[in-house]
Amino acid sequence: MPNMSRRPICALPLLLVWQLAWQAPARAEDCPRAGTLGTSRILSVDAEHFPRVGLKSFPQTLPLHDHEVVLTFDDGPWPPTTPKVLKALAQECVRATFFLIGKPASEHPDLVRRIAAEGHTVGHHTWLHRSLMRIAPSETTEEIDHGISAVEMALHGQATTTPSTPFFRFPGFESTPATLDSLQSRGIVVFGADLWAGDWNKMTPQQELKLLIQRLTVARKGIILLHDPKAHTAAMLPAFLRWLRENDYHIVHLVPTADPVSADGH
Ligand SMILES: [Zn+2]
C-alpha cells in the first residue's frame, strides 16, 4: 500500500503551512485577500435618502439584499478589546461601522485613528452615553455635539461639531422627537439596528454566537449591533465571521455620501 506509507510525510508540511498561515498577522492593508469573507459592496448613505434606519426603532432600514449584513460596533474605543475586534475584522478583510463615545475617544485618539486607518467608518454615539430621553432638552445638544467634536478632534485634529461622517446612534436607542428633528435638519443619519444578540447582557461567547446565528437565520439580512468593549463579543467575533463566510453571507460597508445633493442628481 504505497499511498498509506506516503500519507504521514505529506500531511506534516500541510499542517505546518496551515499553522503558519493561521499565525501570520492579519493586516487591513493586505485586503482583499483570497479565502476571506471580505467586503462585498459599499453602500453610500445620507440623511436625505435614509434619515433613520433600523427596524428595532424605525419603520425603515437600509436596502440590503438577502444574505447581506452590516456590522456595527458601539461604545468604543476601548483599548482592552477594540484591538481584538479590529484584528478579527482584518483577518477576514471585513469593514464595519464604529459608533464611538466622545470621552473614551478623547482619551484614546490613537485607537480612533487606527479604526479609521483600517478602513472602517466612524460614527458618533454622544459624549458620555447618557440617556438623551432622561436629561434636560437643553443638555441634549451639548451631549451630542461634545461627542462629535471629541471624535473629530481625535480623527482630524479639529474640534468641529460638523461630523465628517454624519452617522449617529442614540445611547440605548433613546431618541426624542426634538433630537430626531434636530439631527435630520443637520443632515445626520440616525442609526438603529435590525438585530442583535443583546451583548450588553452577561453571556458567554458561545451563547452570543448561538443567538446571533439563530436571529440572523430568521432575519436573513440586516444591520447587526455589537459592542466592541464587551470581551465576550471580541472573543466570539472570529467564529461569527467564519460562520458568515461558510454560510454565504455578504458584508456591506457603509460610507457617507460625499455630496448628497449632487449624488441625487440635483
Ligand atoms: Zn451604546
Short mmCIF file of C-alpha atoms and ligand atoms in Angstrom, two decimals:
data_model
loop_
_atom_site.label_atom_id
_atom_site.label_comp_id
_atom_site.label_asym_id
_atom_site.label_seq_id
_atom_site.Cartn_x
_atom_site.Cartn_y
_atom_site.Cartn_z
CA MET A 1 0.00 0.00 0.00
CA PRO A 2 2.39 2.81 -1.13
CA ASN A 3 -0.22 5.52 -0.61
CA MET A 4 -0.62 4.68 3.04
CA SER A 5 3.11 4.99 3.68
CA ARG A 6 3.35 8.36 1.98
CA ARG A 7 0.44 9.91 3.81
CA PRO A 8 2.22 10.98 7.04
CA ILE A 9 5.06 12.58 5.04
CA CYS A 10 2.62 14.72 3.01
CA ALA A 11 0.49 15.61 5.99
CA LEU A 12 3.25 17.25 8.01
CA PRO A 13 4.17 20.10 5.64
CA LEU A 14 0.50 20.81 5.02
CA LEU A 15 -0.10 21.11 8.73
CA LEU A 16 2.88 23.46 9.07
CA VAL A 17 1.67 25.62 6.19
CA TRP A 18 -1.77 25.81 7.78
CA GLN A 19 -0.30 26.76 11.16
CA LEU A 20 1.95 29.42 9.66
CA ALA A 21 -0.92 30.92 7.68
CA TRP A 22 -3.05 30.99 10.81
CA GLN A 23 -0.30 32.68 12.83
CA ALA A 24 0.55 35.31 10.21
CA PRO A 25 -0.61 38.72 11.41
CA ALA A 26 -3.73 39.87 9.59
CA ARG A 27 -3.33 43.35 8.23
CA ALA A 28 -6.09 45.50 6.81
CA GLU A 29 -3.75 46.69 4.04
CA ASP A 30 -3.43 43.10 2.77
CA CYS A 31 -7.10 43.14 1.75
CA PRO A 32 -8.84 41.99 -0.36
CA ARG A 33 -7.37 38.52 0.18
CA ALA A 34 -8.46 35.17 -1.23
CA GLY A 35 -10.15 32.81 1.20
CA THR A 36 -11.57 35.54 3.45
CA LEU A 37 -15.13 36.74 3.96
CA GLY A 38 -14.28 40.18 2.51
CA THR A 39 -16.47 43.21 1.98
CA SER A 40 -18.80 42.57 -0.94
CA ARG A 41 -20.08 46.08 -1.64
CA ILE A 42 -20.04 49.65 -0.44
CA LEU A 43 -23.33 51.40 0.29
CA SER A 44 -23.34 55.17 0.32
CA VAL A 45 -25.72 56.55 2.96
CA ASP A 46 -27.03 60.08 3.54
CA ALA A 47 -29.82 61.67 5.58
CA GLU A 48 -31.70 62.81 2.51
CA HIS A 49 -32.36 59.24 1.40
CA PHE A 50 -32.02 57.39 4.73
CA PRO A 51 -32.75 59.77 7.64
CA ARG A 52 -33.47 56.94 10.12
CA VAL A 53 -32.67 53.27 9.66
CA GLY A 54 -33.02 50.12 11.72
CA LEU A 55 -36.19 48.11 12.24
CA LYS A 56 -35.79 47.84 16.01
CA SER A 57 -36.59 51.58 16.27
CA PHE A 58 -37.91 52.76 12.92
CA PRO A 59 -40.25 51.52 10.18
CA GLN A 60 -37.49 51.60 7.56
CA THR A 61 -33.98 50.24 7.18
CA LEU A 62 -31.19 50.11 4.61
CA PRO A 63 -31.87 48.45 1.24
CA LEU A 64 -29.94 45.25 1.91
CA HIS A 65 -30.37 42.16 -0.23
CA ASP A 66 -30.96 38.67 1.08
CA HIS A 67 -27.87 37.42 2.97
CA GLU A 68 -26.33 40.91 3.21
CA VAL A 69 -25.28 42.22 6.61
CA VAL A 70 -23.82 45.43 8.01
CA LEU A 71 -21.66 45.08 11.12
CA THR A 72 -21.83 47.93 13.64
CA PHE A 73 -19.93 48.26 16.93
CA ASP A 74 -20.97 50.68 19.69
CA ASP A 75 -19.41 52.21 22.80
CA GLY A 76 -15.71 52.13 21.92
CA PRO A 77 -12.92 52.85 21.71
CA TRP A 78 -11.85 50.53 24.49
CA PRO A 79 -8.16 49.53 24.49
CA PRO A 80 -8.53 46.07 26.11
CA THR A 81 -10.96 44.79 23.47
CA THR A 82 -11.28 47.09 20.43
CA PRO A 83 -7.89 45.92 19.02
CA LYS A 84 -9.11 42.31 19.21
CA VAL A 85 -12.21 43.25 17.22
CA LEU A 86 -10.05 45.10 14.66
CA LYS A 87 -7.79 42.05 14.35
CA ALA A 88 -10.75 39.73 13.72
CA LEU A 89 -12.14 42.09 11.08
CA ALA A 90 -8.73 42.42 9.37
CA GLN A 91 -8.28 38.63 9.43
CA GLU A 92 -11.44 38.32 7.31
CA CYS A 93 -10.97 41.59 5.33
CA VAL A 94 -14.25 42.93 6.66
CA ARG A 95 -15.12 46.58 7.14
CA ALA A 96 -17.56 47.78 9.79
CA THR A 97 -19.01 50.94 11.31
CA PHE A 98 -17.99 52.02 14.82
CA PHE A 99 -20.20 54.40 16.82
CA LEU A 100 -17.73 55.93 19.26
CA ILE A 101 -18.34 57.62 22.61
CA GLY A 102 -16.65 61.01 22.80
CA LYS A 103 -14.92 60.77 26.18
CA PRO A 104 -13.03 57.50 25.55
CA ALA A 105 -12.30 58.78 22.02
CA SER A 106 -10.62 61.84 23.54
CA GLU A 107 -8.63 59.57 25.88
CA HIS A 108 -7.52 57.11 23.17
CA PRO A 109 -7.13 59.16 19.97
CA ASP A 110 -4.57 56.71 18.52
CA LEU A 111 -7.14 53.94 18.66
CA VAL A 112 -9.74 56.17 16.98
CA ARG A 113 -7.29 56.92 14.18
CA ARG A 114 -6.40 53.23 13.90
CA ILE A 115 -10.09 52.30 13.43
CA ALA A 116 -10.35 54.83 10.59
CA ALA A 117 -6.95 53.93 9.10
CA GLU A 118 -8.03 50.29 8.82
CA GLY A 119 -10.87 51.37 6.57
CA HIS A 120 -13.77 51.33 8.99
CA THR A 121 -16.42 54.02 9.17
CA VAL A 122 -16.54 56.12 12.34
CA GLY A 123 -19.93 57.35 13.55
CA HIS A 124 -20.99 59.12 16.74
CA HIS A 125 -22.60 58.00 19.99
CA THR A 126 -22.61 61.13 22.28
CA TRP A 127 -20.04 62.36 24.80
CA LEU A 128 -20.87 60.28 27.91
CA HIS A 129 -23.50 57.80 26.75
CA ARG A 130 -26.22 59.38 28.89
CA SER A 131 -29.85 58.69 28.02
CA LEU A 132 -30.98 61.67 25.96
CA MET A 133 -34.55 60.90 26.97
CA ARG A 134 -33.78 61.44 30.64
CA ILE A 135 -31.74 64.63 30.59
CA ALA A 136 -32.99 68.16 30.15
CA PRO A 137 -33.67 69.02 26.48
CA SER A 138 -31.23 71.92 26.87
CA GLU A 139 -28.44 69.41 27.57
CA THR A 140 -29.09 67.02 24.70
CA THR A 141 -27.45 69.15 22.01
CA GLU A 142 -24.35 69.59 24.17
CA GLU A 143 -24.16 65.83 24.78
CA ILE A 144 -24.40 65.11 21.04
CA ASP A 145 -22.08 67.92 19.93
CA HIS A 146 -19.39 67.36 22.54
CA GLY A 147 -19.26 63.72 21.44
CA ILE A 148 -18.97 64.65 17.77
CA SER A 149 -16.25 67.24 18.38
CA ALA A 150 -14.19 64.84 20.54
CA VAL A 151 -14.21 62.18 17.81
CA GLU A 152 -13.44 64.77 15.10
CA MET A 153 -10.57 66.10 17.23
CA ALA A 154 -9.12 62.59 17.51
CA LEU A 155 -9.57 61.91 13.81
CA HIS A 156 -8.61 65.20 12.20
CA GLY A 157 -7.28 67.48 14.96
CA GLN A 158 -10.31 69.77 14.67
CA ALA A 159 -12.97 70.10 17.38
CA THR A 160 -15.83 70.70 14.99
CA THR A 161 -19.47 69.83 15.58
CA THR A 162 -19.91 69.12 11.86
CA PRO A 163 -19.21 65.40 11.66
CA SER A 164 -17.02 64.20 8.77
CA THR A 165 -19.22 61.08 8.79
CA PRO A 166 -22.77 62.21 9.64
CA PHE A 167 -23.83 58.93 11.26
CA PHE A 168 -25.27 58.92 14.80
CA ARG A 169 -26.73 56.33 17.15
CA PHE A 170 -28.62 57.22 20.33
CA PRO A 171 -27.37 55.56 23.53
CA GLY A 172 -29.89 52.82 24.29
CA PHE A 173 -31.83 53.93 21.15
CA GLU A 174 -33.43 56.54 23.41
CA SER A 175 -34.34 59.27 20.98
CA THR A 176 -36.74 62.16 21.43
CA PRO A 177 -38.80 63.86 18.70
CA ALA A 178 -36.81 67.07 19.18
CA THR A 179 -33.38 65.41 18.87
CA LEU A 180 -34.54 63.37 15.86
CA ASP A 181 -35.72 66.57 14.14
CA SER A 182 -32.53 68.39 15.02
CA LEU A 183 -30.30 65.61 13.64
CA GLN A 184 -32.34 65.39 10.45
CA SER A 185 -32.08 69.15 9.92
CA ARG A 186 -28.29 68.82 10.28
CA GLY A 187 -28.13 66.04 7.65
CA ILE A 188 -27.09 63.41 10.20
CA VAL A 189 -28.33 59.84 9.65
CA VAL A 190 -29.80 58.21 12.77
CA PHE A 191 -28.95 54.51 13.08
CA GLY A 192 -31.00 51.97 14.94
CA ALA A 193 -30.32 48.29 14.24
CA ASP A 194 -32.16 45.36 12.68
CA LEU A 195 -30.89 42.65 15.00
CA TRP A 196 -28.61 41.92 17.93
CA ALA A 197 -27.63 39.26 20.40
CA GLY A 198 -28.11 41.63 23.35
CA ASP A 199 -24.38 41.53 24.11
CA TRP A 200 -24.78 44.22 26.77
CA ASN A 201 -26.08 41.35 28.92
CA LYS A 202 -23.77 38.88 30.64
CA MET A 203 -23.26 35.94 28.27
CA THR A 204 -20.57 33.58 27.09
CA PRO A 205 -19.10 33.93 23.59
CA GLN A 206 -20.80 30.61 22.74
CA GLN A 207 -24.22 31.87 23.88
CA GLU A 208 -23.75 35.09 21.93
CA LEU A 209 -22.72 33.24 18.77
CA LYS A 210 -25.70 30.89 19.02
CA LEU A 211 -28.16 33.77 19.48
CA LEU A 212 -26.72 35.76 16.60
CA ILE A 213 -26.86 32.76 14.27
CA GLN A 214 -30.43 31.95 15.31
CA ARG A 215 -31.63 35.50 14.79
CA LEU A 216 -29.78 36.08 11.54
CA THR A 217 -31.06 32.79 10.16
CA VAL A 218 -34.60 34.12 10.70
CA ALA A 219 -33.96 37.71 9.51
CA ARG A 220 -31.61 36.63 6.65
CA LYS A 221 -30.08 40.14 6.46
CA GLY A 222 -29.74 43.36 8.38
CA ILE A 223 -27.78 45.90 10.39
CA ILE A 224 -26.25 43.98 13.29
CA LEU A 225 -25.48 45.71 16.58
CA LEU A 226 -22.45 44.57 18.59
CA HIS A 227 -20.33 46.23 21.31
CA ASP A 228 -16.54 46.19 20.90
CA PRO A 229 -15.89 46.92 24.63
CA LYS A 230 -17.51 43.59 25.52
CA ALA A 231 -14.92 40.84 25.98
CA HIS A 232 -17.40 38.11 25.03
CA THR A 233 -18.12 39.89 21.73
CA ALA A 234 -14.42 40.28 20.92
CA ALA A 235 -13.92 36.58 21.72
CA MET A 236 -16.95 35.49 19.67
CA LEU A 237 -16.30 37.59 16.56
CA PRO A 238 -13.79 35.33 14.70
CA ALA A 239 -16.21 32.38 14.86
CA PHE A 240 -19.14 34.55 13.75
CA LEU A 241 -17.21 35.88 10.75
CA ARG A 242 -16.24 32.32 9.82
CA TRP A 243 -19.88 31.27 10.07
CA LEU A 244 -20.91 34.17 7.80
CA ARG A 245 -18.31 33.08 5.24
CA GLU A 246 -19.30 29.42 5.37
CA ASN A 247 -23.00 30.28 5.06
CA ASP A 248 -22.70 32.62 2.09
CA TYR A 249 -23.40 35.89 3.82
CA HIS A 250 -22.03 39.12 2.35
CA ILE A 251 -20.70 42.17 4.16
CA VAL A 252 -21.89 45.62 3.13
CA HIS A 253 -19.68 48.53 4.13
CA LEU A 254 -21.42 51.85 4.82
CA VAL A 255 -19.83 55.13 3.85
CA PRO A 256 -21.20 58.67 3.95
CA THR A 257 -22.32 60.07 0.62
CA ALA A 258 -19.61 62.52 -0.40
CA ASP A 259 -22.10 65.10 -1.60
CA PRO A 260 -25.74 64.07 -1.02
CA VAL A 261 -27.14 66.81 -3.24
CA SER A 262 -25.11 66.01 -6.36
CA ALA A 263 -25.49 62.26 -5.69
CA ASP A 264 -29.22 62.72 -6.14
CA GLY A 265 -28.71 64.46 -9.45
CA HIS A 266 -29.96 67.88 -8.31
ZN ZN B 1 -24.16 52.49 23.37
#
